[in-house]
Amino acid sequence: MTRMPKHPGAAAPSRDDEAVLNRLASAEWDRAPGAGGGPLGHAPNAADLSRTIEVARVLLVIGLVFLHYGAIPPGWVSPFRGVDPDAPHRVASFVNSAVLFFFFSAVPLLSTISGWLFFRFSEKRVWPALRRRIGARVRSLYAPLVVWNAVFLLALLALHATGEGASLLRQMNIDFDHADGMAYVNAVLGLTDHPVAFQFWFVRDLFLTALLSPLLWLSLRHSPWLGAIVLGGAWTMDWNLVVFFRADVPFFFYLGALARLRGYLPMPSGRATSALVAFYVGLVLLRASAPLLVDVDAPGTAWLLDFATRAMRPVGVLACWGVCLRIAAAPWSGAVARHSNFAFFLHATHYPLIAAVKLVLWHVLPAETDVWLLAHYAASVAVTVLLSFGAARLIAAVSPGLYTFLAGGRDIRVPSRA
């Protein structure tokens, strides 16, 4: 754990992330005792930290694409339960479920990073700074959410009108044959239910967390640990605080903010990262194996498994953060980090795109074996990422301003600065 200068909220007086990182680089970091001997075996400077955040964004969003592959055809048994004991191809079912559980750490880590970056202003002008940040989140989070979901809704309505695509439409978060007016409102705005592109639940909850940031600030300033206990208790008990879809976002956002304002940054060494990853992978494999070990349909078992799955996530956050630190230190990390400005666009487009790609590629599957099912899994993710990247490049070439808006304010043509 690296200690930063303990000046709550004073990490940067500027609105610019680059200014934040430059300030952190200006000899304000202390050396991390016991850190590993690699390039990041010390407290990171501005470039180290920015590179790590860029790497994290890219890899975690790609992880979400894997997570949203969903059930393997033709059985369509949810991988959220774990391996399907009755599946004729248990290896593919197990791998799918294990990868899904591994990337359950993606949203918590992204939320933690968001909270750490959000509170980067001087305490002397807290309320104007919060107003600016909330306004910026309207433009970078909620406005793209509305536009993207409106586009997806219109496209799916057009498909429904043709009478085709029943297999795809069954997977969507709206039933056009029975939807009422509120269902259409939520499909676009995500007010009380998930939007039609359901991955935007995270963007919606992140935006709502930003709206509530004045309350979070008061808690962080006057009763930081009480706020952590309340939010952590809600998250542990799977209570989504009425207004959120999942308590992961406000809780881990708060933890990121708390770490920032208390002056700490986790910096696991190479050895500690290896131990964390090994431990986390062991937990993931055990959770994916649960249906082989216990009766998952027995009374109370589902709740215990859900609790265990949540309890794994903090370990996953530290493990994945450590991995991102190691990757950022590698000479080839620039090849990953330079795509950071593509991460939001990929998050926005990957569903229902991957659902359609999965169905198309299923028709060309040579045989239903474990090897081919896993190949279908990997190919579906790869094709989805490539199609999304191609669409990003095309839109950016035709209208850079439109791309920047659709990508949450990030210009694909310029390097990211976290």
Short mmCIF file of C-alpha atoms in Angstrom, two decimals:
data_model
loop_
_atom_site.label_atom_id
_atom_site.label_comp_id
_atom_site.label_asym_id
_atom_site.label_seq_id
_atom_site.Cartn_x
_atom_site.Cartn_y
_atom_site.Cartn_z
CA MET A 1 0.00 0.00 0.00
CA THR A 2 1.53 3.31 -1.06
CA ARG A 3 0.82 6.40 1.00
CA MET A 4 0.06 9.59 -0.88
CA PRO A 5 0.24 13.09 0.63
CA LYS A 6 -2.68 13.38 3.01
CA HIS A 7 -4.44 16.44 1.63
CA PRO A 8 -8.04 15.38 1.05
CA GLY A 9 -9.30 16.52 -2.30
CA ALA A 10 -6.24 18.64 -3.04
CA ALA A 11 -4.59 16.31 -5.53
CA ALA A 12 -5.33 18.73 -8.34
CA PRO A 13 -6.93 22.15 -8.60
CA SER A 14 -7.59 21.65 -12.28
CA ARG A 15 -10.51 19.96 -14.00
CA ASP A 16 -8.10 18.21 -16.30
CA ASP A 17 -7.04 14.64 -15.57
CA GLU A 18 -3.63 15.45 -17.00
CA ALA A 19 -3.19 18.13 -14.37
CA VAL A 20 -4.11 15.58 -11.72
CA LEU A 21 -1.44 13.20 -12.90
CA ASN A 22 1.18 15.92 -13.33
CA ARG A 23 0.60 17.05 -9.77
CA LEU A 24 0.94 13.51 -8.51
CA ALA A 25 4.20 13.25 -10.43
CA SER A 26 5.71 16.37 -8.84
CA ALA A 27 7.57 14.51 -6.08
CA GLU A 28 4.45 14.13 -3.94
CA TRP A 29 4.60 10.35 -3.87
CA ASP A 30 6.59 8.49 -1.26
CA ARG A 31 8.48 5.34 -2.12
CA ALA A 32 6.43 2.22 -1.53
CA PRO A 33 8.19 0.05 1.05
CA GLY A 34 8.60 -3.54 0.01
CA ALA A 35 7.43 -2.96 -3.54
CA GLY A 36 8.56 -5.32 -6.22
CA GLY A 37 11.75 -4.86 -8.13
CA GLY A 38 10.19 -4.22 -11.54
CA PRO A 39 9.64 -0.88 -13.26
CA LEU A 40 6.69 -0.23 -10.98
CA GLY A 41 8.50 -1.30 -7.84
CA HIS A 42 8.03 2.25 -6.58
CA ALA A 43 5.16 4.66 -6.22
CA PRO A 44 4.05 5.48 -9.76
CA ASN A 45 4.66 8.81 -11.39
CA ALA A 46 2.04 10.49 -13.56
CA ALA A 47 2.86 8.43 -16.64
CA ASP A 48 2.83 5.15 -14.70
CA LEU A 49 -0.56 5.85 -13.16
CA SER A 50 -2.14 7.13 -16.36
CA ARG A 51 -0.87 4.11 -18.28
CA THR A 52 -2.23 1.72 -15.64
CA ILE A 53 -5.70 3.29 -15.78
CA GLU A 54 -5.68 3.17 -19.58
CA VAL A 55 -4.71 -0.50 -19.56
CA ALA A 56 -7.37 -1.26 -16.95
CA ARG A 57 -10.13 0.37 -19.00
CA VAL A 58 -9.31 -1.58 -22.14
CA LEU A 59 -8.84 -4.99 -20.54
CA LEU A 60 -11.80 -4.75 -18.16
CA VAL A 61 -14.24 -3.74 -20.89
CA ILE A 62 -13.01 -6.62 -23.06
CA GLY A 63 -13.63 -8.77 -19.99
CA LEU A 64 -17.21 -7.53 -19.94
CA VAL A 65 -17.59 -8.67 -23.55
CA PHE A 66 -16.60 -12.18 -22.45
CA LEU A 67 -18.99 -11.92 -19.50
CA HIS A 68 -21.90 -10.92 -21.74
CA TYR A 69 -21.43 -13.83 -24.13
CA GLY A 70 -23.95 -15.56 -21.89
CA ALA A 71 -25.06 -19.16 -22.20
CA ILE A 72 -23.49 -21.55 -24.65
CA PRO A 73 -25.89 -22.88 -27.27
CA PRO A 74 -27.68 -25.17 -27.72
CA GLY A 75 -28.46 -25.79 -24.04
CA TRP A 76 -28.59 -22.11 -23.06
CA VAL A 77 -28.03 -22.93 -19.36
CA SER A 78 -26.99 -19.77 -17.52
CA PRO A 79 -23.26 -19.70 -16.67
CA PHE A 80 -24.15 -17.59 -13.62
CA ARG A 81 -25.05 -20.83 -11.82
CA GLY A 82 -21.66 -22.39 -12.49
CA VAL A 83 -20.80 -25.39 -14.62
CA ASP A 84 -23.83 -27.25 -15.95
CA PRO A 85 -23.59 -30.79 -14.48
CA ASP A 86 -25.95 -32.11 -17.15
CA ALA A 87 -24.22 -30.48 -20.11
CA PRO A 88 -22.80 -32.92 -22.66
CA HIS A 89 -19.78 -30.61 -22.90
CA ARG A 90 -18.83 -29.77 -19.35
CA VAL A 91 -15.41 -28.37 -20.21
CA ALA A 92 -16.89 -25.59 -22.33
CA SER A 93 -19.57 -24.92 -19.73
CA PHE A 94 -16.95 -24.76 -16.97
CA VAL A 95 -14.63 -22.40 -18.87
CA ASN A 96 -17.50 -20.09 -19.78
CA SER A 97 -18.66 -19.91 -16.18
CA ALA A 98 -15.16 -19.46 -14.75
CA VAL A 99 -14.31 -16.60 -17.11
CA LEU A 100 -17.63 -14.97 -16.24
CA PHE A 101 -16.92 -15.16 -12.50
CA PHE A 102 -13.38 -13.87 -13.02
CA PHE A 103 -14.60 -10.73 -14.75
CA PHE A 104 -17.19 -10.05 -12.08
CA SER A 105 -14.37 -7.89 -10.69
CA ALA A 106 -14.53 -5.57 -13.73
CA VAL A 107 -17.40 -3.34 -12.61
CA PRO A 108 -16.08 -2.97 -9.02
CA LEU A 109 -12.61 -2.02 -10.25
CA LEU A 110 -13.93 0.40 -12.87
CA SER A 111 -16.14 1.95 -10.18
CA THR A 112 -13.18 2.25 -7.82
CA ILE A 113 -11.11 3.99 -10.48
CA SER A 114 -14.02 6.33 -11.22
CA GLY A 115 -14.35 7.28 -7.56
CA TRP A 116 -10.60 7.82 -7.25
CA LEU A 117 -10.59 10.16 -10.27
CA PHE A 118 -13.81 11.98 -9.42
CA PHE A 119 -12.62 13.65 -6.21
CA ARG A 120 -9.62 15.49 -7.59
CA PHE A 121 -10.31 19.08 -6.63
CA SER A 122 -9.27 21.59 -4.00
CA GLU A 123 -11.32 21.65 -0.79
CA LYS A 124 -11.48 25.42 -1.09
CA ARG A 125 -14.01 25.20 -3.95
CA VAL A 126 -15.84 21.94 -3.33
CA TRP A 127 -19.38 22.78 -4.43
CA PRO A 128 -18.49 24.51 -7.73
CA ALA A 129 -16.20 21.58 -8.50
CA LEU A 130 -18.94 19.07 -7.78
CA ARG A 131 -21.38 20.98 -9.98
CA ARG A 132 -18.87 20.95 -12.85
CA ARG A 133 -18.26 17.25 -12.48
CA ILE A 134 -21.95 16.41 -12.38
CA GLY A 135 -22.50 18.50 -15.50
CA ALA A 136 -19.61 16.74 -17.20
CA ARG A 137 -21.15 13.35 -16.33
CA VAL A 138 -24.43 14.39 -17.96
CA ARG A 139 -22.51 14.88 -21.20
CA SER A 140 -20.13 11.93 -20.91
CA LEU A 141 -22.42 9.31 -19.34
CA TYR A 142 -26.13 9.94 -19.45
CA ALA A 143 -26.48 11.69 -22.82
CA PRO A 144 -24.63 8.86 -24.67
CA LEU A 145 -26.71 6.33 -22.72
CA VAL A 146 -29.93 7.87 -24.04
CA VAL A 147 -28.72 8.13 -27.63
CA TRP A 148 -27.26 4.64 -27.80
CA ASN A 149 -30.35 3.00 -26.33
CA ALA A 150 -32.64 4.99 -28.62
CA VAL A 151 -30.64 3.72 -31.61
CA PHE A 152 -30.73 0.12 -30.37
CA LEU A 153 -34.46 0.34 -29.63
CA LEU A 154 -35.24 1.63 -33.12
CA ALA A 155 -33.07 -1.05 -34.72
CA LEU A 156 -34.73 -3.81 -32.72
CA LEU A 157 -38.19 -2.43 -33.46
CA ALA A 158 -37.36 -2.49 -37.17
CA LEU A 159 -36.18 -6.09 -36.85
CA HIS A 160 -39.34 -7.03 -34.96
CA ALA A 161 -41.48 -5.44 -37.67
CA THR A 162 -39.93 -7.74 -40.28
CA GLY A 163 -40.99 -10.82 -38.31
CA GLU A 164 -37.37 -12.03 -38.30
CA GLY A 165 -34.75 -12.31 -35.60
CA ALA A 166 -36.89 -14.03 -32.99
CA SER A 167 -33.85 -15.76 -31.45
CA LEU A 168 -32.09 -12.43 -31.00
CA LEU A 169 -35.16 -10.54 -29.76
CA ARG A 170 -35.82 -13.14 -27.06
CA GLN A 171 -32.50 -12.16 -25.49
CA MET A 172 -33.28 -8.46 -25.30
CA ASN A 173 -34.42 -6.56 -22.25
CA ILE A 174 -37.83 -5.74 -23.73
CA ASP A 175 -40.74 -7.83 -24.99
CA PHE A 176 -42.27 -5.87 -27.85
CA ASP A 177 -45.43 -7.98 -27.84
CA HIS A 178 -46.27 -7.06 -24.25
CA ALA A 179 -44.34 -3.85 -23.50
CA ASP A 180 -46.25 -0.90 -22.06
CA GLY A 181 -45.30 2.77 -22.24
CA MET A 182 -43.03 2.62 -19.19
CA ALA A 183 -41.14 -0.29 -20.70
CA TYR A 184 -40.25 1.89 -23.69
CA VAL A 185 -39.26 4.78 -21.40
CA ASN A 186 -36.96 2.52 -19.42
CA ALA A 187 -35.59 0.97 -22.61
CA VAL A 188 -34.12 4.37 -23.48
CA LEU A 189 -33.74 6.23 -20.19
CA GLY A 190 -33.16 3.41 -17.70
CA LEU A 191 -35.17 5.13 -14.98
CA THR A 192 -36.60 2.23 -12.99
CA ASP A 193 -35.53 -0.77 -15.07
CA HIS A 194 -32.56 -1.72 -17.23
CA PRO A 195 -32.27 -0.06 -20.63
CA VAL A 196 -32.61 -2.15 -23.77
CA ALA A 197 -28.81 -2.39 -24.08
CA PHE A 198 -28.59 -3.78 -20.57
CA GLN A 199 -24.85 -3.15 -20.14
CA PHE A 200 -25.76 0.51 -19.70
CA TRP A 201 -27.07 -0.31 -16.23
CA PHE A 202 -23.48 0.36 -15.12
CA VAL A 203 -23.33 3.75 -16.88
CA ARG A 204 -26.72 4.67 -15.39
CA ASP A 205 -25.65 3.70 -11.86
CA LEU A 206 -22.33 5.51 -12.28
CA PHE A 207 -24.18 8.65 -13.38
CA LEU A 208 -26.57 8.36 -10.45
CA THR A 209 -23.58 8.00 -8.12
CA ALA A 210 -22.16 11.22 -9.56
CA LEU A 211 -25.52 12.95 -8.97
CA LEU A 212 -25.32 11.87 -5.34
CA SER A 213 -21.67 12.90 -4.99
CA PRO A 214 -22.50 15.89 -2.72
CA LEU A 215 -23.89 13.42 -0.17
CA LEU A 216 -20.88 11.16 -0.65
CA TRP A 217 -18.58 14.14 -0.15
CA LEU A 218 -20.25 15.06 3.15
CA SER A 219 -19.84 11.49 4.33
CA LEU A 220 -16.23 11.32 3.13
CA ARG A 221 -15.43 14.59 4.87
CA HIS A 222 -17.23 14.08 8.18
CA SER A 223 -17.88 10.35 8.71
CA PRO A 224 -15.86 8.42 6.10
CA TRP A 225 -15.87 5.05 7.81
CA LEU A 226 -19.56 5.19 8.68
CA GLY A 227 -20.33 5.79 5.01
CA ALA A 228 -18.14 2.84 4.04
CA ILE A 229 -19.90 0.63 6.58
CA VAL A 230 -23.38 1.65 5.40
CA LEU A 231 -22.62 1.21 1.70
CA GLY A 232 -20.60 -1.93 2.36
CA GLY A 233 -23.40 -3.40 4.43
CA ALA A 234 -25.92 -2.73 1.68
CA TRP A 235 -23.60 -4.31 -0.88
CA THR A 236 -22.91 -7.33 1.33
CA MET A 237 -26.62 -7.94 1.90
CA ASP A 238 -27.39 -7.41 -1.78
CA TRP A 239 -29.61 -4.40 -1.02
CA ASN A 240 -29.43 -1.97 -3.91
CA LEU A 241 -30.41 1.11 -1.91
CA VAL A 242 -33.76 1.42 -3.74
CA VAL A 243 -32.47 3.67 -6.54
CA PHE A 244 -29.51 1.64 -7.87
CA PHE A 245 -29.57 -1.45 -10.04
CA ARG A 246 -26.57 -2.82 -8.12
CA ALA A 247 -24.86 -1.55 -4.99
CA ASP A 248 -21.44 -2.47 -6.41
CA VAL A 249 -21.15 0.88 -8.16
CA PRO A 250 -21.74 3.32 -5.26
CA PHE A 251 -19.85 1.15 -2.77
CA PHE A 252 -16.67 0.70 -4.81
CA PHE A 253 -16.89 4.28 -6.11
CA TYR A 254 -16.94 5.36 -2.46
CA LEU A 255 -13.96 3.14 -1.67
CA GLY A 256 -12.01 4.70 -4.54
CA ALA A 257 -12.89 8.18 -3.30
CA LEU A 258 -12.00 7.22 0.26
CA ALA A 259 -8.61 5.91 -0.85
CA ARG A 260 -7.98 9.14 -2.75
CA LEU A 261 -8.99 11.46 0.07
CA ARG A 262 -7.23 9.47 2.79
CA GLY A 263 -4.03 9.45 0.76
CA TYR A 264 -3.62 5.77 -0.12
CA LEU A 265 -3.13 3.86 -3.34
CA PRO A 266 -2.87 0.05 -3.41
CA MET A 267 0.44 -0.92 -5.00
CA PRO A 268 0.84 -4.70 -4.72
CA SER A 269 4.31 -5.89 -5.59
CA GLY A 270 4.91 -8.49 -8.28
CA ARG A 271 5.01 -11.27 -5.70
CA ALA A 272 1.86 -10.02 -3.96
CA THR A 273 0.07 -9.72 -7.30
CA SER A 274 0.94 -13.31 -8.18
CA ALA A 275 -0.39 -14.49 -4.82
CA LEU A 276 -3.59 -12.45 -5.21
CA VAL A 277 -4.18 -13.74 -8.73
CA ALA A 278 -3.58 -17.34 -7.68
CA PHE A 279 -5.96 -16.96 -4.74
CA TYR A 280 -8.61 -15.26 -6.86
CA VAL A 281 -8.39 -17.85 -9.63
CA GLY A 282 -8.75 -20.56 -7.00
CA LEU A 283 -11.92 -18.89 -5.69
CA VAL A 284 -13.25 -18.51 -9.23
CA LEU A 285 -12.65 -22.16 -10.06
CA LEU A 286 -14.28 -23.24 -6.81
CA ARG A 287 -17.32 -21.05 -7.49
CA ALA A 288 -17.64 -22.32 -11.06
CA SER A 289 -17.53 -25.89 -9.69
CA ALA A 290 -20.30 -25.27 -7.14
CA PRO A 291 -23.06 -27.21 -8.99
CA LEU A 292 -20.79 -30.28 -8.89
CA LEU A 293 -20.26 -29.92 -5.14
CA VAL A 294 -23.61 -28.82 -3.69
CA ASP A 295 -27.28 -28.80 -4.58
CA VAL A 296 -27.59 -25.24 -5.90
CA ASP A 297 -31.39 -25.51 -5.83
CA ALA A 298 -31.58 -26.40 -2.12
CA PRO A 299 -33.23 -23.79 0.14
CA GLY A 300 -30.76 -21.11 1.16
CA THR A 301 -27.99 -22.34 -1.10
CA ALA A 302 -28.60 -19.73 -3.77
CA TRP A 303 -28.25 -16.92 -1.23
CA LEU A 304 -25.03 -18.37 0.17
CA LEU A 305 -23.55 -18.74 -3.31
CA ASP A 306 -24.52 -15.18 -4.19
CA PHE A 307 -22.90 -13.97 -0.96
CA ALA A 308 -19.74 -15.96 -1.71
CA THR A 309 -19.64 -14.56 -5.24
CA ARG A 310 -19.84 -11.00 -3.90
CA ALA A 311 -17.18 -11.71 -1.30
CA MET A 312 -14.77 -12.72 -4.08
CA ARG A 313 -14.92 -9.34 -5.77
CA PRO A 314 -12.64 -7.30 -3.49
CA VAL A 315 -9.96 -9.96 -4.00
CA GLY A 316 -10.55 -9.70 -7.74
CA VAL A 317 -10.26 -5.92 -7.63
CA LEU A 318 -6.83 -6.07 -6.00
CA ALA A 319 -5.68 -8.92 -8.22
CA CYS A 320 -6.76 -7.22 -11.45
CA TRP A 321 -5.32 -3.87 -10.36
CA GLY A 322 -2.01 -5.58 -9.64
CA VAL A 323 -2.08 -7.23 -13.06
CA CYS A 324 -2.77 -3.86 -14.72
CA LEU A 325 0.19 -2.35 -12.85
CA ARG A 326 2.45 -5.14 -14.13
CA ILE A 327 1.17 -4.80 -17.70
CA ALA A 328 1.59 -1.02 -17.60
CA ALA A 329 5.24 -1.56 -16.69
CA ALA A 330 5.86 -3.79 -19.71
CA PRO A 331 7.52 -2.30 -22.80
CA TRP A 332 4.61 -3.37 -24.99
CA SER A 333 1.91 -1.83 -22.77
CA GLY A 334 1.52 1.13 -25.12
CA ALA A 335 -0.10 -1.17 -27.67
CA VAL A 336 -2.88 -1.79 -25.13
CA ALA A 337 -3.10 1.64 -23.55
CA ARG A 338 -3.47 3.55 -26.80
CA HIS A 339 -6.91 1.98 -27.26
CA SER A 340 -8.22 3.37 -23.97
CA ASN A 341 -10.35 5.94 -25.82
CA PHE A 342 -12.11 3.03 -27.52
CA ALA A 343 -13.19 1.39 -24.24
CA PHE A 344 -16.44 3.32 -23.74
CA PHE A 345 -17.46 2.82 -27.37
CA LEU A 346 -16.83 -0.94 -27.06
CA HIS A 347 -18.84 -1.02 -23.85
CA ALA A 348 -21.68 0.79 -25.60
CA THR A 349 -21.78 -1.38 -28.72
CA HIS A 350 -20.86 -4.87 -27.59
CA TYR A 351 -24.44 -5.80 -26.70
CA PRO A 352 -26.65 -6.72 -28.50
CA LEU A 353 -23.86 -7.05 -31.07
CA ILE A 354 -22.32 -10.11 -29.42
CA ALA A 355 -25.75 -11.78 -29.19
CA ALA A 356 -26.18 -11.38 -32.96
CA VAL A 357 -22.60 -12.49 -33.71
CA LYS A 358 -23.04 -15.55 -31.51
CA LEU A 359 -26.14 -16.63 -33.42
CA VAL A 360 -24.53 -16.08 -36.83
CA LEU A 361 -21.37 -17.99 -35.95
CA TRP A 362 -23.40 -20.83 -34.47
CA HIS A 363 -24.65 -21.68 -37.95
CA VAL A 364 -21.10 -22.28 -39.18
CA LEU A 365 -19.98 -24.40 -36.21
CA PRO A 366 -18.52 -27.64 -37.66
CA ALA A 367 -19.37 -29.82 -34.66
CA GLU A 368 -20.72 -29.55 -31.12
CA THR A 369 -17.59 -30.54 -29.22
CA ASP A 370 -15.86 -28.83 -26.32
CA VAL A 371 -13.09 -27.60 -28.59
CA TRP A 372 -15.45 -26.10 -31.15
CA LEU A 373 -17.74 -24.63 -28.51
CA LEU A 374 -14.78 -22.86 -26.93
CA ALA A 375 -13.64 -21.74 -30.37
CA HIS A 376 -17.13 -20.34 -30.94
CA TYR A 377 -16.89 -18.54 -27.59
CA ALA A 378 -13.53 -16.95 -28.39
CA ALA A 379 -14.49 -16.12 -31.98
CA SER A 380 -17.75 -14.46 -30.91
CA VAL A 381 -15.86 -12.14 -28.57
CA ALA A 382 -13.09 -11.44 -31.10
CA VAL A 383 -15.50 -10.66 -33.95
CA THR A 384 -17.58 -8.42 -31.67
CA VAL A 385 -14.51 -6.42 -30.61
CA LEU A 386 -13.26 -6.12 -34.21
CA LEU A 387 -16.65 -5.05 -35.56
CA SER A 388 -16.99 -2.48 -32.82
CA PHE A 389 -13.50 -1.15 -33.45
CA GLY A 390 -14.18 -0.95 -37.18
CA ALA A 391 -17.40 0.98 -36.54
CA ALA A 392 -15.50 3.32 -34.20
CA ARG A 393 -12.87 4.05 -36.84
CA LEU A 394 -15.50 4.62 -39.52
CA ILE A 395 -17.56 7.01 -37.39
CA ALA A 396 -14.43 8.86 -36.24
CA ALA A 397 -13.32 9.27 -39.86
CA VAL A 398 -16.70 10.58 -41.01
CA SER A 399 -17.52 12.73 -37.97
CA PRO A 400 -14.92 13.03 -35.19
CA GLY A 401 -17.32 15.07 -33.08
CA LEU A 402 -20.03 12.43 -33.29
CA TYR A 403 -17.59 9.70 -32.31
CA THR A 404 -16.33 11.73 -29.37
CA PHE A 405 -19.90 12.16 -28.13
CA LEU A 406 -20.78 8.48 -28.59
CA ALA A 407 -17.55 7.47 -26.84
CA GLY A 408 -18.35 9.46 -23.71
CA GLY A 409 -16.24 12.48 -24.64
CA ARG A 410 -13.14 10.54 -25.72
CA ASP A 411 -11.50 11.25 -29.05
CA ILE A 412 -10.13 8.08 -30.63
CA ARG A 413 -7.55 10.10 -32.57
CA VAL A 414 -5.66 11.40 -29.55
CA PRO A 415 -3.88 9.57 -26.73
CA SER A 416 -5.89 9.01 -23.58
CA ARG A 417 -4.81 10.78 -20.38
CA ALA A 418 -6.81 8.59 -17.99
#
